[in-house]
mmCIF file of C-alpha atoms and ligand atoms in Angstrom:
data_model
loop_
_atom_site.group_PDB
_atom_site.id
_atom_site.type_symbol
_atom_site.label_atom_id
_atom_site.label_comp_id
_atom_site.label_asym_id
_atom_site.label_seq_id
_atom_site.Cartn_x
_atom_site.Cartn_y
_atom_site.Cartn_z
ATOM 1 C CA MET A 1 27.143 -43.550 -19.632
ATOM 2 C CA LYS A 2 26.438 -45.157 -22.284
ATOM 3 C CA ASN A 3 29.282 -48.648 -20.737
ATOM 4 C CA LYS A 4 26.759 -48.237 -17.537
ATOM 5 C CA ILE A 5 23.033 -48.570 -18.882
ATOM 6 C CA ARG A 6 24.574 -51.103 -21.648
ATOM 7 C CA LYS A 7 25.975 -52.902 -18.296
ATOM 8 C CA GLN A 8 22.996 -53.327 -16.514
ATOM 9 C CA ILE A 9 20.215 -52.800 -19.319
ATOM 10 C CA LEU A 10 22.185 -56.398 -20.351
ATOM 11 C CA GLU A 11 22.178 -57.918 -16.873
ATOM 12 C CA ALA A 12 18.068 -57.898 -17.736
ATOM 13 C CA ARG A 13 18.541 -59.807 -21.187
ATOM 14 C CA LYS A 14 20.845 -61.973 -19.498
ATOM 15 C CA ALA A 15 18.389 -62.474 -16.734
ATOM 16 C CA LEU A 16 15.691 -63.891 -19.183
ATOM 17 C CA SER A 17 14.863 -67.347 -19.003
ATOM 18 C CA ALA A 18 14.648 -68.627 -22.360
ATOM 19 C CA GLU A 19 10.652 -69.501 -22.728
ATOM 20 C CA GLU A 20 11.293 -65.173 -22.068
ATOM 21 C CA VAL A 21 13.076 -65.138 -25.137
ATOM 22 C CA ILE A 22 10.985 -67.501 -27.491
ATOM 23 C CA ASN A 23 7.503 -65.408 -26.331
ATOM 24 C CA LYS A 24 8.727 -62.892 -26.856
ATOM 25 C CA SER A 25 10.561 -62.547 -29.613
ATOM 26 C CA THR A 26 7.308 -64.561 -31.236
ATOM 27 C CA LYS A 27 5.303 -61.311 -30.622
ATOM 28 C CA ILE A 28 7.899 -59.143 -32.597
ATOM 29 C CA PHE A 29 7.995 -61.613 -35.356
ATOM 30 C CA HIS A 30 3.725 -61.616 -34.567
ATOM 31 C CA ARG A 31 3.961 -57.162 -35.403
ATOM 32 C CA LEU A 32 7.013 -57.215 -37.373
ATOM 33 C CA GLN A 33 4.395 -59.427 -41.006
ATOM 34 C CA HIS A 34 1.924 -56.870 -39.970
ATOM 35 C CA PHE A 35 4.569 -54.261 -40.674
ATOM 36 C CA PRO A 36 4.221 -52.997 -44.803
ATOM 37 C CA LEU A 37 7.751 -52.256 -45.124
ATOM 38 C CA TYR A 38 8.040 -55.685 -44.155
ATOM 39 C CA GLN A 39 5.720 -56.651 -45.653
ATOM 40 C CA ASN A 40 6.481 -55.247 -49.204
ATOM 41 C CA ALA A 41 10.859 -55.335 -49.344
ATOM 42 C CA ARG A 42 12.548 -57.680 -51.022
ATOM 43 C CA HIS A 43 15.702 -57.539 -50.604
ATOM 44 C CA VAL A 44 16.171 -57.708 -46.377
ATOM 45 C CA LEU A 45 19.473 -56.651 -43.452
ATOM 46 C CA ALA A 46 18.841 -59.676 -40.820
ATOM 47 C CA TYR A 47 20.814 -60.515 -37.848
ATOM 48 C CA ILE A 48 21.622 -63.963 -36.433
ATOM 49 C CA ASP A 49 20.675 -63.662 -32.498
ATOM 50 C CA PHE A 50 23.157 -64.826 -29.928
ATOM 51 C CA ARG A 51 22.734 -63.965 -26.184
ATOM 52 C CA ASN A 52 19.430 -63.745 -25.360
ATOM 53 C CA GLU A 53 19.123 -60.380 -28.339
ATOM 54 C CA VAL A 54 15.193 -61.026 -29.866
ATOM 55 C CA LYS A 55 14.859 -64.251 -31.711
ATOM 56 C CA THR A 56 14.955 -63.578 -35.397
ATOM 57 C CA ASP A 57 14.550 -67.580 -36.601
ATOM 58 C CA LEU A 58 11.320 -67.487 -37.034
ATOM 59 C CA ILE A 59 11.667 -63.693 -39.093
ATOM 60 C CA ILE A 60 14.220 -65.605 -41.732
ATOM 61 C CA LYS A 61 12.051 -68.047 -42.823
ATOM 62 C CA ASP A 62 9.288 -66.542 -43.164
ATOM 63 C CA LEU A 63 11.574 -64.281 -45.292
ATOM 64 C CA LEU A 64 12.853 -67.587 -47.122
ATOM 65 C CA SER A 65 9.745 -69.296 -47.717
ATOM 66 C CA SER A 66 8.600 -66.303 -49.503
ATOM 67 C CA LYS A 67 11.041 -66.224 -52.077
ATOM 68 C CA LYS A 68 12.602 -62.809 -49.893
ATOM 69 C CA ASN A 69 16.560 -62.131 -49.896
ATOM 70 C CA VAL A 70 17.733 -62.523 -46.919
ATOM 71 C CA MET A 71 21.007 -61.110 -46.294
ATOM 72 C CA ILE A 72 23.233 -61.455 -42.600
ATOM 73 C CA PRO A 73 26.809 -59.409 -41.358
ATOM 74 C CA VAL A 74 29.981 -60.713 -41.246
ATOM 75 C CA SER A 75 31.260 -58.516 -38.206
ATOM 76 C CA ILE A 76 34.943 -58.069 -39.819
ATOM 77 C CA PRO A 77 37.096 -57.254 -36.110
ATOM 78 C CA GLU A 78 40.250 -55.471 -37.545
ATOM 79 C CA THR A 79 38.352 -53.142 -38.612
ATOM 80 C CA LYS A 80 34.872 -52.976 -37.378
ATOM 81 C CA GLU A 81 33.198 -52.768 -40.300
ATOM 82 C CA MET A 82 31.185 -55.257 -41.238
ATOM 83 C CA ILE A 83 29.658 -57.255 -44.997
ATOM 84 C CA ILE A 84 26.530 -58.285 -45.684
ATOM 85 C CA SER A 85 26.145 -61.846 -46.956
ATOM 86 C CA GLN A 86 23.413 -63.489 -48.901
ATOM 87 C CA LEU A 87 22.067 -66.352 -47.222
ATOM 88 C CA PHE A 88 20.130 -68.498 -48.522
ATOM 89 C CA ASN A 89 20.496 -72.467 -45.927
ATOM 90 C CA PRO A 90 20.783 -70.770 -42.818
ATOM 91 C CA GLU A 91 21.337 -74.879 -41.332
ATOM 92 C CA LYS A 92 23.435 -75.974 -43.691
ATOM 93 C CA GLU A 93 25.552 -72.089 -43.740
ATOM 94 C CA LEU A 94 26.595 -70.782 -40.854
ATOM 95 C CA ALA A 95 29.476 -71.245 -37.680
ATOM 96 C CA LYS A 96 29.870 -69.619 -35.478
ATOM 97 C CA GLY A 97 31.938 -65.924 -36.545
ATOM 98 C CA ALA A 98 34.076 -63.305 -34.918
ATOM 99 C CA TYR A 99 32.574 -62.670 -31.036
ATOM 100 C CA GLY A 100 30.844 -66.298 -31.276
ATOM 101 C CA ILE A 101 28.165 -64.961 -33.411
ATOM 102 C CA LEU A 102 26.865 -67.295 -36.216
ATOM 103 C CA GLU A 103 28.413 -65.745 -39.881
ATOM 104 C CA PRO A 104 27.873 -67.631 -43.373
ATOM 105 C CA LYS A 105 30.868 -70.331 -44.093
ATOM 106 C CA LYS A 106 33.623 -68.532 -45.960
ATOM 107 C CA GLU A 107 32.566 -71.601 -49.271
ATOM 108 C CA PHE A 108 29.055 -69.515 -48.033
ATOM 109 C CA ILE A 109 29.479 -65.397 -47.889
ATOM 110 C CA ARG A 110 28.146 -64.139 -51.359
ATOM 111 C CA LYS A 111 28.472 -60.214 -50.404
ATOM 112 C CA VAL A 112 25.863 -58.148 -51.469
ATOM 113 C CA SER A 113 26.550 -54.171 -51.917
ATOM 114 C CA PRO A 114 24.419 -52.455 -49.032
ATOM 115 C CA ASP A 115 22.706 -49.798 -51.724
ATOM 116 C CA ASP A 116 21.002 -53.209 -52.527
ATOM 117 C CA LEU A 117 19.059 -53.291 -49.356
ATOM 118 C CA ASP A 118 15.268 -52.842 -48.790
ATOM 119 C CA LEU A 119 14.532 -52.910 -45.184
ATOM 120 C CA ILE A 120 17.851 -53.130 -42.256
ATOM 121 C CA LEU A 121 16.812 -54.948 -38.848
ATOM 122 C CA VAL A 122 19.240 -53.436 -35.952
ATOM 123 C CA PRO A 123 19.829 -55.661 -32.667
ATOM 124 C CA GLY A 124 20.751 -53.358 -29.475
ATOM 125 C CA ILE A 125 20.869 -53.673 -27.169
ATOM 126 C CA ALA A 126 18.861 -50.081 -25.773
ATOM 127 C CA PHE A 127 17.101 -47.887 -27.500
ATOM 128 C CA ASP A 128 15.774 -44.270 -26.812
ATOM 129 C CA MET A 129 12.142 -43.323 -28.002
ATOM 130 C CA LYS A 130 14.461 -41.091 -31.206
ATOM 131 C CA GLY A 131 15.283 -44.477 -32.193
ATOM 132 C CA TYR A 132 19.492 -43.917 -30.848
ATOM 133 C CA ARG A 133 20.885 -46.291 -30.092
ATOM 134 C CA ILE A 134 23.117 -48.384 -27.611
ATOM 135 C CA GLY A 135 25.284 -51.632 -29.087
ATOM 136 C CA TYR A 136 28.100 -53.378 -28.106
ATOM 137 C CA GLY A 137 30.273 -51.040 -28.179
ATOM 138 C CA GLY A 138 32.002 -51.224 -31.567
ATOM 139 C CA GLY A 139 30.353 -49.506 -34.167
ATOM 140 C CA TYR A 140 29.604 -51.995 -36.666
ATOM 141 C CA TYR A 141 25.567 -50.467 -36.901
ATOM 142 C CA ASP A 142 26.757 -46.420 -36.718
ATOM 143 C CA ARG A 143 29.986 -46.924 -39.556
ATOM 144 C CA PHE A 144 27.280 -48.955 -42.167
ATOM 145 C CA LEU A 145 24.768 -46.869 -41.188
ATOM 146 C CA GLY A 146 27.154 -44.007 -42.915
ATOM 147 C CA GLN A 147 28.139 -46.283 -45.459
ATOM 148 C CA GLN A 148 24.692 -45.960 -47.041
ATOM 149 C CA ILE A 149 24.288 -44.331 -50.160
ATOM 150 C CA LYS A 150 20.454 -43.573 -50.438
ATOM 151 C CA LYS A 151 18.437 -43.583 -47.552
ATOM 152 C CA ILE A 152 17.278 -47.722 -46.714
ATOM 153 C CA PRO A 153 14.519 -48.103 -44.000
ATOM 154 C CA SER A 154 15.884 -49.036 -40.484
ATOM 155 C CA VAL A 155 13.839 -51.684 -38.244
ATOM 156 C CA ALA A 156 15.120 -52.094 -34.162
ATOM 157 C CA LEU A 157 13.805 -55.402 -32.550
ATOM 158 C CA ALA A 158 13.760 -54.803 -28.773
ATOM 159 C CA TYR A 159 12.046 -56.076 -26.076
ATOM 160 C CA ASP A 160 9.940 -53.315 -23.969
ATOM 161 C CA PHE A 161 12.911 -52.742 -20.705
ATOM 162 C CA GLN A 162 14.836 -51.971 -23.377
ATOM 163 C CA ILE A 163 13.468 -48.166 -25.012
ATOM 164 C CA ILE A 164 15.069 -45.517 -21.753
ATOM 165 C CA ALA A 165 14.619 -42.543 -21.786
ATOM 166 C CA THR A 166 17.119 -41.297 -23.667
ATOM 167 C CA VAL A 167 20.612 -42.975 -25.935
ATOM 168 C CA PRO A 168 23.747 -40.820 -25.534
ATOM 169 C CA ARG A 169 24.745 -39.004 -28.559
ATOM 170 C CA ASP A 170 27.396 -38.961 -30.538
ATOM 171 C CA PHE A 171 27.757 -36.907 -32.925
ATOM 172 C CA PHE A 172 28.619 -40.550 -35.430
ATOM 173 C CA ASP A 173 24.831 -42.094 -34.182
ATOM 174 C CA HIS A 174 22.225 -42.743 -36.969
ATOM 175 C CA PRO A 175 18.413 -43.221 -35.356
ATOM 176 C CA VAL A 176 17.318 -46.254 -36.321
ATOM 177 C CA ASP A 177 13.391 -44.969 -38.364
ATOM 178 C CA TYR A 178 11.763 -47.756 -36.184
ATOM 179 C CA ILE A 179 11.264 -49.677 -33.357
ATOM 180 C CA ILE A 180 9.584 -52.607 -32.786
ATOM 181 C CA THR A 181 9.069 -54.755 -28.696
ATOM 182 C CA GLU A 182 5.637 -57.159 -28.132
ATOM 183 C CA THR A 183 3.733 -53.989 -26.995
ATOM 184 C CA ARG A 184 4.419 -51.803 -29.235
ATOM 185 C CA THR A 185 6.079 -50.297 -32.528
ATOM 186 C CA ILE A 186 7.431 -47.254 -31.786
ATOM 187 C CA ALA A 187 8.239 -45.000 -35.277
ATOM 188 C CA CYS A 188 10.818 -42.088 -34.421
ATOM 189 C CA ASN A 189 10.820 -39.369 -36.799
ATOM 190 C CA SER A 190 13.630 -38.249 -35.010
HETATM 191 N N1 LIG B 1 22.803 -61.061 -33.966
HETATM 192 C C1 LIG B 1 24.343 -59.622 -33.891
HETATM 193 N N2 LIG B 1 25.115 -59.038 -34.687
HETATM 194 C C2 LIG B 1 25.896 -58.232 -34.793
HETATM 195 C C3 LIG B 1 25.620 -57.137 -33.571
HETATM 196 C C4 LIG B 1 24.752 -57.006 -32.598
HETATM 197 O O1 LIG B 1 25.070 -56.666 -32.042
HETATM 198 N N3 LIG B 1 23.967 -58.258 -32.679
HETATM 199 N N4 LIG B 1 26.455 -56.535 -34.128
HETATM 200 C C5 LIG B 1 26.330 -55.518 -34.085
HETATM 201 O O2 LIG B 1 27.465 -54.142 -33.191
HETATM 202 C C6 LIG B 1 28.070 -56.112 -34.543
HETATM 203 C C7 LIG B 1 28.928 -57.490 -34.429
HETATM 204 N N5 LIG B 1 29.211 -55.941 -32.971
HETATM 205 C C8 LIG B 1 30.174 -56.726 -32.068
HETATM 206 C C9 LIG B 1 30.419 -55.477 -30.696
HETATM 207 C C10 LIG B 1 31.033 -56.174 -30.019
HETATM 208 C C11 LIG B 1 31.307 -57.774 -29.690
HETATM 209 C C12 LIG B 1 31.780 -57.906 -28.377
HETATM 210 O O3 LIG B 1 31.588 -58.962 -27.845
HETATM 211 N N6 LIG B 1 32.594 -57.403 -27.035
HETATM 212 C C13 LIG B 1 32.638 -58.084 -26.047
HETATM 213 C C14 LIG B 1 34.564 -57.330 -26.287
HETATM 214 C C15 LIG B 1 35.638 -56.934 -27.334
HETATM 215 C C16 LIG B 1 36.222 -57.991 -27.551
HETATM 216 O O4 LIG B 1 35.175 -58.945 -27.092
HETATM 217 O O5 LIG B 1 36.646 -58.226 -28.937
HETATM 218 C C17 LIG B 1 31.905 -58.028 -24.565
HETATM 219 O O6 LIG B 1 31.585 -57.329 -25.198
HETATM 220 O O7 LIG B 1 32.982 -58.135 -24.368
HETATM 221 C C18 LIG B 1 30.140 -58.177 -29.941
HETATM 222 C C19 LIG B 1 29.836 -57.848 -31.422
HETATM 223 C C20 LIG B 1 27.513 -57.663 -36.215
HETATM 224 N N7 LIG B 1 27.427 -58.161 -36.407
HETATM 225 N N1 LIG B 2 31.165 -43.985 -38.516
HETATM 226 C C1 LIG B 2 32.686 -43.985 -37.458
HETATM 227 N N2 LIG B 2 33.683 -43.820 -38.105
HETATM 228 C C2 LIG B 2 34.108 -44.277 -37.353
HETATM 229 N N3 LIG B 2 35.110 -44.000 -36.504
HETATM 230 C C3 LIG B 2 33.019 -44.793 -35.836
HETATM 231 C C4 LIG B 2 31.417 -44.227 -36.568
HETATM 232 N N4 LIG B 2 30.942 -44.502 -35.968
HETATM 233 C C5 LIG B 2 31.228 -45.295 -34.652
HETATM 234 N N5 LIG B 2 32.569 -45.349 -34.014
HETATM 235 C C6 LIG B 2 33.527 -45.274 -33.303
HETATM 236 O O1 LIG B 2 32.471 -46.956 -32.770
HETATM 237 C C7 LIG B 2 33.153 -46.919 -30.754
HETATM 238 C C8 LIG B 2 31.714 -47.118 -31.101
HETATM 239 O O2 LIG B 2 30.670 -46.175 -30.710
HETATM 240 P P1 LIG B 2 29.557 -46.273 -29.690
HETATM 241 O O3 LIG B 2 29.568 -46.616 -28.333
HETATM 242 O O4 LIG B 2 28.159 -45.416 -30.841
HETATM 243 O O5 LIG B 2 28.974 -48.421 -30.548
HETATM 244 P P2 LIG B 2 27.574 -49.111 -30.471
HETATM 245 O O6 LIG B 2 25.697 -49.016 -31.395
HETATM 246 O O7 LIG B 2 27.456 -48.970 -29.121
HETATM 247 O O8 LIG B 2 28.252 -50.235 -31.200
HETATM 248 P P3 LIG B 2 28.096 -51.264 -32.824
HETATM 249 O O9 LIG B 2 27.275 -50.650 -34.204
HETATM 250 O O10 LIG B 2 28.686 -51.818 -32.739
HETATM 251 O O11 LIG B 2 26.372 -51.739 -31.591
HETATM 252 C C9 LIG B 2 33.212 -45.133 -31.325
HETATM 253 O O12 LIG B 2 34.663 -45.118 -29.711
HETATM 254 C C10 LIG B 2 33.449 -44.499 -32.431
HETATM 255 O O13 LIG B 2 34.616 -43.486 -32.039
#
């Protein structure tokens, strides 16, 4: 079931033009900028978008220019775990890593404890209103969110068409707290 939904939504996302991706991502960025959790956050886990995901370049620039701490995930395919690394200069520090996603080059990996974060921005393929999520199937974010000692607020960034009626739930799934799309901000309070 998750596989079928994944395939369907990925097809729709693939069909977006570069212009649509930029327009929608810019709207999502502006909504995020008005969001108090974002305004007050000092340590933010972002992600580096790939394959037509909601773009994060404006967000990362905004955070860095506000002297905030930006972290990004580094995937470890062997264990399907991710470590998080602080990013200072996206132009200089990144190169293609696992799955073709941009990651810090070895010399720029600056490992940070997940407990030092105060906001997590979550990528994904499909979400429901309760915050349940379908990703690429690696379980990276489920493992990561399950690892936390204290609960850190999480905000998914998604296009409207990525919100579906219900995402099938597994015992290891961790719902996100909010979803921001180009037209709405959803509080999942599940
Ligand atoms: N931008 C971004 N970064 C992210 C994620 C994400 O969804 N988006 N992840 C969120 O979890 C993690 C990476 N997870 C991924 C898991 C699988 C595949 C993938 O391409 N899988 C192949 C099949 C397996 C393989 O090639 O080994 C596929 O889908 O065809 C990509 C990313 C960490 N970083
Ligand atoms: N906390 C966990 N401990 C062990 N295995 C887990 C955990 N979370 C998820 N898994 C495993 O990871 C696999 C992927 O789960 P799922 O399809 O829900 O991933 P996803 O949320 O779509 O992927 P991603 O988080 O990488 O975007 C499942 O086979 C599941 O058994």
